[in-house]
mmCIF file of C-alpha atoms in Angstrom:
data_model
loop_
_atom_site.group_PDB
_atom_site.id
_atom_site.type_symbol
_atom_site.label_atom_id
_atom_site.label_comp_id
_atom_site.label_asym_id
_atom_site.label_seq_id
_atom_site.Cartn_x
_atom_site.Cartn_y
_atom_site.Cartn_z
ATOM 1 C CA UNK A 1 203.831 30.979 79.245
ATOM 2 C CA UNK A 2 205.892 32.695 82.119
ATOM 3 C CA UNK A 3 208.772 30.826 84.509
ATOM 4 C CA UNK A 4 207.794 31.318 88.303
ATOM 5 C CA UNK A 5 211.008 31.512 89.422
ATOM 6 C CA UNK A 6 210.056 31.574 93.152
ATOM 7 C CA UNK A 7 211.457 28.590 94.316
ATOM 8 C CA UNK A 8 214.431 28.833 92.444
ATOM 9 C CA UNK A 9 217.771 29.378 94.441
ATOM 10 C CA UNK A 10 220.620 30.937 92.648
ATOM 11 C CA UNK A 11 224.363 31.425 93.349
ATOM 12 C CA UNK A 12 225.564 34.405 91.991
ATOM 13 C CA UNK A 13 229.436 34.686 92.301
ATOM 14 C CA UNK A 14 231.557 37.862 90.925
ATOM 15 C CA UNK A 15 234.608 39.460 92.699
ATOM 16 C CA UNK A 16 232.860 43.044 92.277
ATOM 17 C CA UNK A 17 231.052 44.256 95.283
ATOM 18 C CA UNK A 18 228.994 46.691 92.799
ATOM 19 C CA UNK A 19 228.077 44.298 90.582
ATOM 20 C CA UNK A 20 226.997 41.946 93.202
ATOM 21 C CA UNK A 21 224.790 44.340 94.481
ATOM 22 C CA UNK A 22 223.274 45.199 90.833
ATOM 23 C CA UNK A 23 222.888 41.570 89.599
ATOM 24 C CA UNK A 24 221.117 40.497 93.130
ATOM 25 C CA UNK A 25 218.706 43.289 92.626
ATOM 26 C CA UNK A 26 218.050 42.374 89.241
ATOM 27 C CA UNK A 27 217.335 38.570 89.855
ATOM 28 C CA UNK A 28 215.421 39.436 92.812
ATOM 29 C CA UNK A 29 213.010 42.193 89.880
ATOM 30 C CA UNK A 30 212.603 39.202 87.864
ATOM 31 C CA UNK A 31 211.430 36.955 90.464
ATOM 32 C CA UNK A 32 214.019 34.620 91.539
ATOM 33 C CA UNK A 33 213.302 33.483 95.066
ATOM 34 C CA UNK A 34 217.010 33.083 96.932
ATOM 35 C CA UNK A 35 219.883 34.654 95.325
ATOM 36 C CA UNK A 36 223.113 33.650 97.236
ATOM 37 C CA UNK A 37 226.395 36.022 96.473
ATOM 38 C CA UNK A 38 230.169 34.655 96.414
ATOM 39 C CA UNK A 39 233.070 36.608 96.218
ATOM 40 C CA UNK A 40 235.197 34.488 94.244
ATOM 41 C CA UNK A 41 234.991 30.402 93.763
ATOM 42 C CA UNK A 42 236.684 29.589 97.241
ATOM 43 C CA UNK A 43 233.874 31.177 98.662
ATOM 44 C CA UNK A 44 231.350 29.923 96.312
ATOM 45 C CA UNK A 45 232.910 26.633 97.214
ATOM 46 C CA UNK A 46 232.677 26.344 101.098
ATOM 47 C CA UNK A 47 229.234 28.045 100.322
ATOM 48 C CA UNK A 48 228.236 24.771 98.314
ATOM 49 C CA UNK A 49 229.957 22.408 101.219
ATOM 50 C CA UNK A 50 227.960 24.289 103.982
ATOM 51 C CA UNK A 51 224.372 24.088 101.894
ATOM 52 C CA UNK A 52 224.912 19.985 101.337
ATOM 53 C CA UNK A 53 226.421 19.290 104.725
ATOM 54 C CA UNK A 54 223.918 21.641 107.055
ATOM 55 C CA UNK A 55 220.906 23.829 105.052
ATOM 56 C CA UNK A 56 220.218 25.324 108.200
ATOM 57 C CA UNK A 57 223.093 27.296 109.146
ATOM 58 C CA UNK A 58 223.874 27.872 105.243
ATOM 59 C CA UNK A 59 220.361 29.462 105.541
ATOM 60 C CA UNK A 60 219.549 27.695 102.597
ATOM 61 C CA UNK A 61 217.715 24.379 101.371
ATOM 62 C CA UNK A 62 219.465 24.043 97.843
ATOM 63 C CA UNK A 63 221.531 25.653 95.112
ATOM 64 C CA UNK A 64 219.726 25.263 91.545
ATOM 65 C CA UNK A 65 222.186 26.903 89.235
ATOM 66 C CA UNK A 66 225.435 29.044 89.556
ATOM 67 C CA UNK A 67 225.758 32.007 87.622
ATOM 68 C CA UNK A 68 229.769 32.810 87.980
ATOM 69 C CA UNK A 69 232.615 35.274 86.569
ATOM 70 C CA UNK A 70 235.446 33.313 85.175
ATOM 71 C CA UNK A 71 238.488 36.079 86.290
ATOM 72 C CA UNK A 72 238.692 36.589 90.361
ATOM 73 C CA UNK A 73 241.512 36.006 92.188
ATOM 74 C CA UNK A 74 242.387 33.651 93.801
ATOM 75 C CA UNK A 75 240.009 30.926 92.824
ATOM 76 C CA UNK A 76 238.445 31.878 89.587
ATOM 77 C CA UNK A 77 235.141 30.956 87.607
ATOM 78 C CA UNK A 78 237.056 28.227 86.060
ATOM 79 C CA UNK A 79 238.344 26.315 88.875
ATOM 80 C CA UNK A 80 235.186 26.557 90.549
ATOM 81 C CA UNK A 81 233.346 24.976 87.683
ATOM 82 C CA UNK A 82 236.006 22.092 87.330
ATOM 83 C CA UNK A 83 235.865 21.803 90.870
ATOM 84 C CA UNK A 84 231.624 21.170 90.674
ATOM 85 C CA UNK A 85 232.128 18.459 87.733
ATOM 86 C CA UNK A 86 235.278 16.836 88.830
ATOM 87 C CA UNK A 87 236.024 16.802 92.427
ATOM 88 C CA UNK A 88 235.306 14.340 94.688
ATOM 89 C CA UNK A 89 233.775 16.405 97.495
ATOM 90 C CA UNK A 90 231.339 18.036 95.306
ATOM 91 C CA UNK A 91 227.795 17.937 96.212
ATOM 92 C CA UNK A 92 226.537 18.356 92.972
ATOM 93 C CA UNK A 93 228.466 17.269 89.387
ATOM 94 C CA UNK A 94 225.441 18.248 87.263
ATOM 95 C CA UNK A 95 224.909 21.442 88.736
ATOM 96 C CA UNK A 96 223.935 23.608 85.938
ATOM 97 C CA UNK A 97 226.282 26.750 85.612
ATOM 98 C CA UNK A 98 226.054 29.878 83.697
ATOM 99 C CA UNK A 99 229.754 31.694 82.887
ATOM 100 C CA UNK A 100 230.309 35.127 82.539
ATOM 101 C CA UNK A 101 233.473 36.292 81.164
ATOM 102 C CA UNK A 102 234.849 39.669 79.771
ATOM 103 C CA UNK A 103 237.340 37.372 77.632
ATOM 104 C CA UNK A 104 234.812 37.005 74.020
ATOM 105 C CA UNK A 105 237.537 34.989 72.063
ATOM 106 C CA UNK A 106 236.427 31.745 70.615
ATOM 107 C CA UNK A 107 239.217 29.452 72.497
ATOM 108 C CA UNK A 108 237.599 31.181 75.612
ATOM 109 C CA UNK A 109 234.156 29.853 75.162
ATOM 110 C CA UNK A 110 235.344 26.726 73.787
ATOM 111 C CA UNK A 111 237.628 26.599 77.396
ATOM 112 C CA UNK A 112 234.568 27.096 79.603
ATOM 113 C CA UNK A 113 232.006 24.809 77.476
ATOM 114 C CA UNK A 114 234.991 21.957 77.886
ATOM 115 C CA UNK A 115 234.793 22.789 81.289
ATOM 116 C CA UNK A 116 231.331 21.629 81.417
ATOM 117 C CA UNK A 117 229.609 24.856 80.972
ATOM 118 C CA UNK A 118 226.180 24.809 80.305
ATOM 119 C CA UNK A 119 225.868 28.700 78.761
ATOM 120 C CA UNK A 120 228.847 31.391 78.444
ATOM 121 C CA UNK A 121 227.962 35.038 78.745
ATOM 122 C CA UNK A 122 230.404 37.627 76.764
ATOM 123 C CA UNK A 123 230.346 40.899 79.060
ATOM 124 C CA UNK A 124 229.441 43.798 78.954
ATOM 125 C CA UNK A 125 226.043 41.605 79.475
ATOM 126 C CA UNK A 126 222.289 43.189 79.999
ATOM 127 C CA UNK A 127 219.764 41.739 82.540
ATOM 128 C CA UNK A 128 217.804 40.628 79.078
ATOM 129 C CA UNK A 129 220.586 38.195 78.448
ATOM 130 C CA UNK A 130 221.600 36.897 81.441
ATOM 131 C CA UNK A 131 217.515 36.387 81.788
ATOM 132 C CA UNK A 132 217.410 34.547 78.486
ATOM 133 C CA UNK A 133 220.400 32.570 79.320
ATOM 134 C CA UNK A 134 218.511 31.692 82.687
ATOM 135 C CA UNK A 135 215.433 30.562 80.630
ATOM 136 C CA UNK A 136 217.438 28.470 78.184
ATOM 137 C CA UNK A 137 219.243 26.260 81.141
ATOM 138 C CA UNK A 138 215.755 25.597 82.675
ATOM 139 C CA UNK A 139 214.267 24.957 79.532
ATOM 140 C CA UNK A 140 216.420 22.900 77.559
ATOM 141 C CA UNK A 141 217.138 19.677 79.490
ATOM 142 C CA UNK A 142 220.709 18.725 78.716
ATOM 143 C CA UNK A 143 222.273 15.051 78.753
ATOM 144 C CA UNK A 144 225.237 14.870 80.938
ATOM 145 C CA UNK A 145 227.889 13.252 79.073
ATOM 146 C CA UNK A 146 230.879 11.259 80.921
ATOM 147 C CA UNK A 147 233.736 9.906 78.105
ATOM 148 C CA UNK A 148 237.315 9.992 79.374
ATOM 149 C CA UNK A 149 237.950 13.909 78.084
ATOM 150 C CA UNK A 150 234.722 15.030 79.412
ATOM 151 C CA UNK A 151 232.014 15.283 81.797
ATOM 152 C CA UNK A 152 229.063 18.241 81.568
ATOM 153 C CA UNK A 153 226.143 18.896 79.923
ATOM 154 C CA UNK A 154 226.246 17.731 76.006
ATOM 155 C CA UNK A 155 228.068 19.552 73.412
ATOM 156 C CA UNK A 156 226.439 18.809 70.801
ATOM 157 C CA UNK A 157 222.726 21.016 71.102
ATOM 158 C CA UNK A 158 221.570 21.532 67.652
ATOM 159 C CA UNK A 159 220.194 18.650 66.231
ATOM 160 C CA UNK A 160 219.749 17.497 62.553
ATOM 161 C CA UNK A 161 222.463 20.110 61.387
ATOM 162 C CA UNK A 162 225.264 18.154 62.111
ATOM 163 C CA UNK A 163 227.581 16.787 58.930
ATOM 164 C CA UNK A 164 228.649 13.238 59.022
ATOM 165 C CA UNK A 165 232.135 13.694 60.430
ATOM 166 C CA UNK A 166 230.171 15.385 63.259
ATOM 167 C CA UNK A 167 227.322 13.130 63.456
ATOM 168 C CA UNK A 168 228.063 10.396 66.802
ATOM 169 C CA UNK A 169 229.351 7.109 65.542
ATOM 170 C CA UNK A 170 228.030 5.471 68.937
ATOM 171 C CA UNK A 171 223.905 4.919 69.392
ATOM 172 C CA UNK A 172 222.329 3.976 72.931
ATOM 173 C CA UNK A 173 222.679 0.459 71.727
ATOM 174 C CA UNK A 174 226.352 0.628 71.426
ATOM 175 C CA UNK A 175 228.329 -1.915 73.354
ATOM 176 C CA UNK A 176 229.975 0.315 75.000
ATOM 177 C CA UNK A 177 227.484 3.453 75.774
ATOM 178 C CA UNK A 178 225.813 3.314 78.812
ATOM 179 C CA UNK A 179 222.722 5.512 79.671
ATOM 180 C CA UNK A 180 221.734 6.234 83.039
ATOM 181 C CA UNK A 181 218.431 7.514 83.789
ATOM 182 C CA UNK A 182 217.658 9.642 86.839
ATOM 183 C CA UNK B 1 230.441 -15.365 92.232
ATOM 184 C CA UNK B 2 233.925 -14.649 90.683
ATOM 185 C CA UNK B 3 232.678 -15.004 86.893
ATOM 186 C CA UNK B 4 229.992 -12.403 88.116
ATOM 187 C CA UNK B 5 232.246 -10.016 88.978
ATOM 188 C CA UNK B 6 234.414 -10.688 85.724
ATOM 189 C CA UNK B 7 231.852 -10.309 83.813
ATOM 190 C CA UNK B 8 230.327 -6.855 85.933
ATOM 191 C CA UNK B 9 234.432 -5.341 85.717
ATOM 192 C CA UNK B 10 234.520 -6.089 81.436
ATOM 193 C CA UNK B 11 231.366 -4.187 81.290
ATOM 194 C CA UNK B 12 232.621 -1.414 82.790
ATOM 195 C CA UNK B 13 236.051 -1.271 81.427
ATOM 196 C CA UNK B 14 234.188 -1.652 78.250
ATOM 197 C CA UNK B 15 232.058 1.563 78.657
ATOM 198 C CA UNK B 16 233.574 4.424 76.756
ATOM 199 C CA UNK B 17 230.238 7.068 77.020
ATOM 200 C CA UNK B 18 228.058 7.326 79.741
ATOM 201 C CA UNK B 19 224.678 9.615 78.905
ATOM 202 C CA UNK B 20 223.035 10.288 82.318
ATOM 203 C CA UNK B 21 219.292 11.354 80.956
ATOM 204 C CA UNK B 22 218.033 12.926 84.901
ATOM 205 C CA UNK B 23 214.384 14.296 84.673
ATOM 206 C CA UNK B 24 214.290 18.328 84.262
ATOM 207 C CA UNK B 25 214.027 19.229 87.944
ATOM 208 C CA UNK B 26 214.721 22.971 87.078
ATOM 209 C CA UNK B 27 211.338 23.209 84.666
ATOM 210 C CA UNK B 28 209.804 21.461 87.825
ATOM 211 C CA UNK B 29 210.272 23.722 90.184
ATOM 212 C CA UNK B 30 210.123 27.000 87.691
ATOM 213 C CA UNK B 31 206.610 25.455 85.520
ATOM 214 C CA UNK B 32 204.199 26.753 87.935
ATOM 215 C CA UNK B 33 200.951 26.538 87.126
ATOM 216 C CA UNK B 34 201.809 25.348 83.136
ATOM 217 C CA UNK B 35 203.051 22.444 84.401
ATOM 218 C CA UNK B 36 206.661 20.525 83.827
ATOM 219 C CA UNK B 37 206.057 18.218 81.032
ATOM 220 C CA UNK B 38 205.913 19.352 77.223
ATOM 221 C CA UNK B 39 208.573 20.841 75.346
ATOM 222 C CA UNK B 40 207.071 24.581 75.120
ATOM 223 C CA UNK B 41 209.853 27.225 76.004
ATOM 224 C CA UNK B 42 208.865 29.153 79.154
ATOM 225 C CA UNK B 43 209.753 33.174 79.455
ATOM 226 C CA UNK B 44 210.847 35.092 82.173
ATOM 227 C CA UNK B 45 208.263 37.877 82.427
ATOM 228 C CA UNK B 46 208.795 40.243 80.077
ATOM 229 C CA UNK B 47 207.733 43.234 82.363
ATOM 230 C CA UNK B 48 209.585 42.243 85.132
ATOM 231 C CA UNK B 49 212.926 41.765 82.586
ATOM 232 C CA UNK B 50 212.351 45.222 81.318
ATOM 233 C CA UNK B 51 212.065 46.615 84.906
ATOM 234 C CA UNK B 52 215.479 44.626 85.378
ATOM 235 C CA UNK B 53 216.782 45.750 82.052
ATOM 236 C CA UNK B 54 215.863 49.610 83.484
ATOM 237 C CA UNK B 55 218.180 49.014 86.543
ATOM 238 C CA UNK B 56 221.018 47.925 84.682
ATOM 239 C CA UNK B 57 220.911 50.256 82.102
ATOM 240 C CA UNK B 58 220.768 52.727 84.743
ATOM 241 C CA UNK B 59 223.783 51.397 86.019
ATOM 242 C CA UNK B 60 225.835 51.138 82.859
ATOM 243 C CA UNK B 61 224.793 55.060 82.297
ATOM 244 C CA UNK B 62 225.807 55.830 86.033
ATOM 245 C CA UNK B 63 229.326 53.876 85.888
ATOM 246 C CA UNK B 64 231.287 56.508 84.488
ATOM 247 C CA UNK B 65 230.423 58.622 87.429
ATOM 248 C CA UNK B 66 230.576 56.320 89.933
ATOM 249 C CA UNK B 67 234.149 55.010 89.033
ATOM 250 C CA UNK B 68 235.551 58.822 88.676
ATOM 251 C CA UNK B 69 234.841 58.982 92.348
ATOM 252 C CA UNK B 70 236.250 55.409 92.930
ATOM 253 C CA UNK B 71 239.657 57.155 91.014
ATOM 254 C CA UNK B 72 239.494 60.004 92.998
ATOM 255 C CA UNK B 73 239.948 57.652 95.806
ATOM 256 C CA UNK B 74 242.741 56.321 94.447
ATOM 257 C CA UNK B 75 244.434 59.453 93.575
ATOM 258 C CA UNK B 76 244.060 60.383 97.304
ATOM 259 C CA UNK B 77 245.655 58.003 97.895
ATOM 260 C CA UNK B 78 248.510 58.600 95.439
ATOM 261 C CA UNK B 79 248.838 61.668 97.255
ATOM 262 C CA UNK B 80 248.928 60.220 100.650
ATOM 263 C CA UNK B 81 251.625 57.739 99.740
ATOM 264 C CA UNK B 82 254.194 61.008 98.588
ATOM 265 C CA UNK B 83 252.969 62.961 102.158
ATOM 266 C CA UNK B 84 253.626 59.846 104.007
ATOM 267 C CA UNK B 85 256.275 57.508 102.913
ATOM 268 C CA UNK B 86 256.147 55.868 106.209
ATOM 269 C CA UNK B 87 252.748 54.784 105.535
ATOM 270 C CA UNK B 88 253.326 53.912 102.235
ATOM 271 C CA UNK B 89 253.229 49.894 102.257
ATOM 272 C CA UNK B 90 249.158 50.674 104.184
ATOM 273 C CA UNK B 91 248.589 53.109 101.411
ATOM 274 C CA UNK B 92 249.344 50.202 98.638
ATOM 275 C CA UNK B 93 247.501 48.220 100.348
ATOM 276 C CA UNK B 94 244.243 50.304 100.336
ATOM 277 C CA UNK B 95 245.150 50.996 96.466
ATOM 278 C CA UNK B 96 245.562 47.151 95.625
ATOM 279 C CA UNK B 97 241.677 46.470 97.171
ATOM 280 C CA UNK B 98 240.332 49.315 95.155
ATOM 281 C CA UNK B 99 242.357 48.190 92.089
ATOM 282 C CA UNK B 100 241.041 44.940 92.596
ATOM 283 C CA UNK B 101 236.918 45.852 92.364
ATOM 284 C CA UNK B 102 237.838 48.339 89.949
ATOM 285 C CA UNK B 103 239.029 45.163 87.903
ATOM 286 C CA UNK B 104 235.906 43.110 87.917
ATOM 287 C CA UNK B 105 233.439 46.019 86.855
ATOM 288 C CA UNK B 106 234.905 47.660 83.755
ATOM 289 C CA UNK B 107 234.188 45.206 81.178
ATOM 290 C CA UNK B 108 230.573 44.602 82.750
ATOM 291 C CA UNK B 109 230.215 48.164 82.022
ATOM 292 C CA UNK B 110 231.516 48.384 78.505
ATOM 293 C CA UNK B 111 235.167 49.422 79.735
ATOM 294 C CA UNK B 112 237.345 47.122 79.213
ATOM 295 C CA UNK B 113 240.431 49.212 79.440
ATOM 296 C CA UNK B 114 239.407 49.735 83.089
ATOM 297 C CA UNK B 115 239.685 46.624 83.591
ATOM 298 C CA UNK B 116 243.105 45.768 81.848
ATOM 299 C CA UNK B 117 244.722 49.170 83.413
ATOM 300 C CA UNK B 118 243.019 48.014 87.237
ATOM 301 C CA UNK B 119 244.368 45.035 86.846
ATOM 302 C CA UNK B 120 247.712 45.587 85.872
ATOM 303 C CA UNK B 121 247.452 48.155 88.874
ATOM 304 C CA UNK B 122 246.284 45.605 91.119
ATOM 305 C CA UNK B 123 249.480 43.370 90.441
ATOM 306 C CA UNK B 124 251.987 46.301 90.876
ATOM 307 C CA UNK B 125 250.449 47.144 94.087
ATOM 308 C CA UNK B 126 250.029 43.931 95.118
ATOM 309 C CA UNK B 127 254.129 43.370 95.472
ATOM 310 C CA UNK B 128 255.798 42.611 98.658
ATOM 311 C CA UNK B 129 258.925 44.651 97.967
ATOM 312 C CA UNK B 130 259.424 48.026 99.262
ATOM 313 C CA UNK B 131 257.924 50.300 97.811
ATOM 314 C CA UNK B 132 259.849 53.199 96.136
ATOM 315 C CA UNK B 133 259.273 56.792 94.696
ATOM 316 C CA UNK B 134 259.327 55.560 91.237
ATOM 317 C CA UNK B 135 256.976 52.837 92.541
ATOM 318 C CA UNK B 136 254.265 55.746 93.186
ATOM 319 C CA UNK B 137 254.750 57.326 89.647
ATOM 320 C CA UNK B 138 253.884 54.254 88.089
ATOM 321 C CA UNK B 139 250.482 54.309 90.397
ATOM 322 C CA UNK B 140 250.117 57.563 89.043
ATOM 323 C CA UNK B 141 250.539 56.576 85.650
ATOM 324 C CA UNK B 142 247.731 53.910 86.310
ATOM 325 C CA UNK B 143 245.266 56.708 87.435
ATOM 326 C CA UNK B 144 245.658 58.915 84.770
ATOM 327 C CA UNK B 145 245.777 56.180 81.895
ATOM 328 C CA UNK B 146 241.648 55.128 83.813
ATOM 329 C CA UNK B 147 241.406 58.757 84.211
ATOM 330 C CA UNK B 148 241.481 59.028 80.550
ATOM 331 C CA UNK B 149 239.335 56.550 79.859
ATOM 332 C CA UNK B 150 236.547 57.466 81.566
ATOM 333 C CA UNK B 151 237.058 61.415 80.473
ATOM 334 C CA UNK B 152 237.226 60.406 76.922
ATOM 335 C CA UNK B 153 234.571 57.531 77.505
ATOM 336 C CA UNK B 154 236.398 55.015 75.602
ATOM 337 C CA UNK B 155 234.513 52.110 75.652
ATOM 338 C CA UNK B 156 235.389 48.805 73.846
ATOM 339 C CA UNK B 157 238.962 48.104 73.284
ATOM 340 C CA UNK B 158 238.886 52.125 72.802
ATOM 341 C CA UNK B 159 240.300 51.299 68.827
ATOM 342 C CA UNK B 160 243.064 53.329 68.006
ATOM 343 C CA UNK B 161 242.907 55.608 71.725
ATOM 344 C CA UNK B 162 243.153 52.396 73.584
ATOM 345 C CA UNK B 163 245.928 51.003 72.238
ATOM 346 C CA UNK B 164 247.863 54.104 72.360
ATOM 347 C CA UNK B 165 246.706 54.451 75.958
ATOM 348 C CA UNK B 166 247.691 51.147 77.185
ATOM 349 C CA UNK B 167 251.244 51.229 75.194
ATOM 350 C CA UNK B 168 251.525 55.018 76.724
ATOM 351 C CA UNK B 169 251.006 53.082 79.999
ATOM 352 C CA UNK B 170 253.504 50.095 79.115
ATOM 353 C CA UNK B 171 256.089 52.157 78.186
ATOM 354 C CA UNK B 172 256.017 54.529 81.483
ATOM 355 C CA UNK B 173 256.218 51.056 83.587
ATOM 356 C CA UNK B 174 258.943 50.115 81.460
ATOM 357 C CA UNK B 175 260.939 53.215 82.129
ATOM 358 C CA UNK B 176 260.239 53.680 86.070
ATOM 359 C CA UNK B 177 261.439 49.896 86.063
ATOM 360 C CA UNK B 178 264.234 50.798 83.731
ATOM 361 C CA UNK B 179 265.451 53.529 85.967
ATOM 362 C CA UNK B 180 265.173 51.681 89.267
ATOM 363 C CA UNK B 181 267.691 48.982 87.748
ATOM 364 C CA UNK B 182 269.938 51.288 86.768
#
């Protein structure tokens, strides 16, 4: 069965002005309703404020997801995405976000899934990617987790292969677990 | 009232994992007609991905092209900066902005070693000092270590080509710096 992606609202943020104009054209082919550009995470940022604080000059109702490059200058994918989780002026903590980065090492991916990540994209990426990665955030309805390292979507997304040192010593009924429902 | 709010603050204190378990509002708004509940993975539409897929491809095959004239921009402007020394702080300038969008494409593209050489041109022309003949040679160097990457269309880390590029590169810097101490 197909996604209608009509109503959906993207914010697509990459330093590249050619890129921009390739990946807007692209999410626009496969459907996607709104597709707001950035030019680096300041941007993306005040872009955010504006949409929570007055839709109708941001031209805008919502953001759904933000699809971001990790290296711009001067505020870069990362900051932006520790800014959406952590800061107290964002709109939006669970905001689901997508990373793209042209860095493929492990500690890399690890960094932006600490950061709260909820997919990381190696580049050089194809629209068939980034359109599966799209699918998989809308599909697969992560847990936020909040422990004292870490708030974003859960880490842990592949269920019944996990060892014992892996598996979670804490169960909903722990004393100290609390589950909020939303 | 007091024991209340005892009790209320140990709870809290005592909380070490919070799961926040929010209804999927993205499958809401993206279900359509299929409707949100169930666990059955929706697709993006596979025609309208390929279309998508077309464009980008197209893009990927086109990049080589398109960033030869982006170089030949810059090497104007190499030229401009040894005709006009006056100007030569506007020319860096110009060079530093196209250094800096030249950065963000190359590994989208499959050229990495774009990327590392635009960025490492980016920071030299980014400097506040003034800006000296051997300062030009090493934007030279810059354009003809990308020049050689897109002639010889090394893509990837370029294996054995890209590392003697980017050392080639390293060890011009080195020497312009070298000579300017001296």
């Amino acid at each position: 069965m197909k996604l209608d992606l009509e109503r959906l609202s993207i914010l697509f943020v990459d330093d590249s002005p050619f890129i921009r104009t390739l990946v807007i054209s692209s999410l626009k082919m496969i459907g996607v309703g709104h597709v707001s550009l950035a030019k680096d995470g300041g941007s993306a940022i005040d872009l955010i404020k504006k949409v929570k604080s007055d839709p109708m000059r941001a031209g805008i109702q919502s953001i759904d997801m933000v699809i971001s490059n990790w290296d711009m200058s001067p505020t870069d994918g990362s900051m932006l995405l520790r800014w959406l989780r952590r800061h107290k002026d964002s709109p939006d903590r669970f905001m689901p976000f997508l990373m793209l980065t042209a860095y493929t090492e492990q500690q890399r991916v690890e960094e932006a899934r600490n950061l709260g990540a909820h997919e990381v994209l190696a580049k050089p990426f194809t629209m068939k990617s980034l359109g599966e990665k799209i699918a998989l955030t809308i599909n697969r309805n992560r847990q936020f987790v909040h422990t004292r390292d870490y708030f974003g979507p859960d880490r842990r997304r592949q269920s019944g292969s996990l060892s014992a040192a892996e598996r979670r010593e804490r169960t909903d009924k722990s004393i100290d677990v609390e589950i909020v429902h939303g | 009232m007091d024991d209340i709010k005892e009790n209320t603050l140990d709870k809290k204190t005592a909380i070490k994992v919070r799961y926040y378990r929010f209804r999927n509002k993205l499958r809401e708004k993206t279900a359509g007609l299929s409707g949100s509940a169930g666990d059955i993975g929706l697709e993006i539409d596979f025609a309208a991905l390929q279309k998508a897929e077309a464009l980008f491809a197209k893009a990927t095959e086109d990049y080589p092209d398109w960033v030869l004239g982006t170089i030949q921009q810059l090497v104007n402007l190499h030229a401009q900066c040894l005709s006009e020394p006056k100007i030569r702080h506007e020319s860096f300038d110009k060079i530093s902005h196209i250094a800096h969008d030249l950065k963000g494409q190359g590994g989208t593209f499959g050229y990495p070693l774009i990327t590392s050489f635009a960025t490492s041109l980016y920071r030299f022309s980014s400097m506040k000092t003034d800006v000296e003949d051997h300062h030009v040679e090493i934007i030279k160097s810059h354009i003809d270590a990308m020049r050689a990457v897109i002639r010889d269309r090394v893509s990837g880390d370029g294996g054995t080509i890209g590392v003697e590029l980017a050392r080639g590169l390293d060890e011009i810097i080195k020497r312009y710096k070298t000579r300017n101490t001296n």
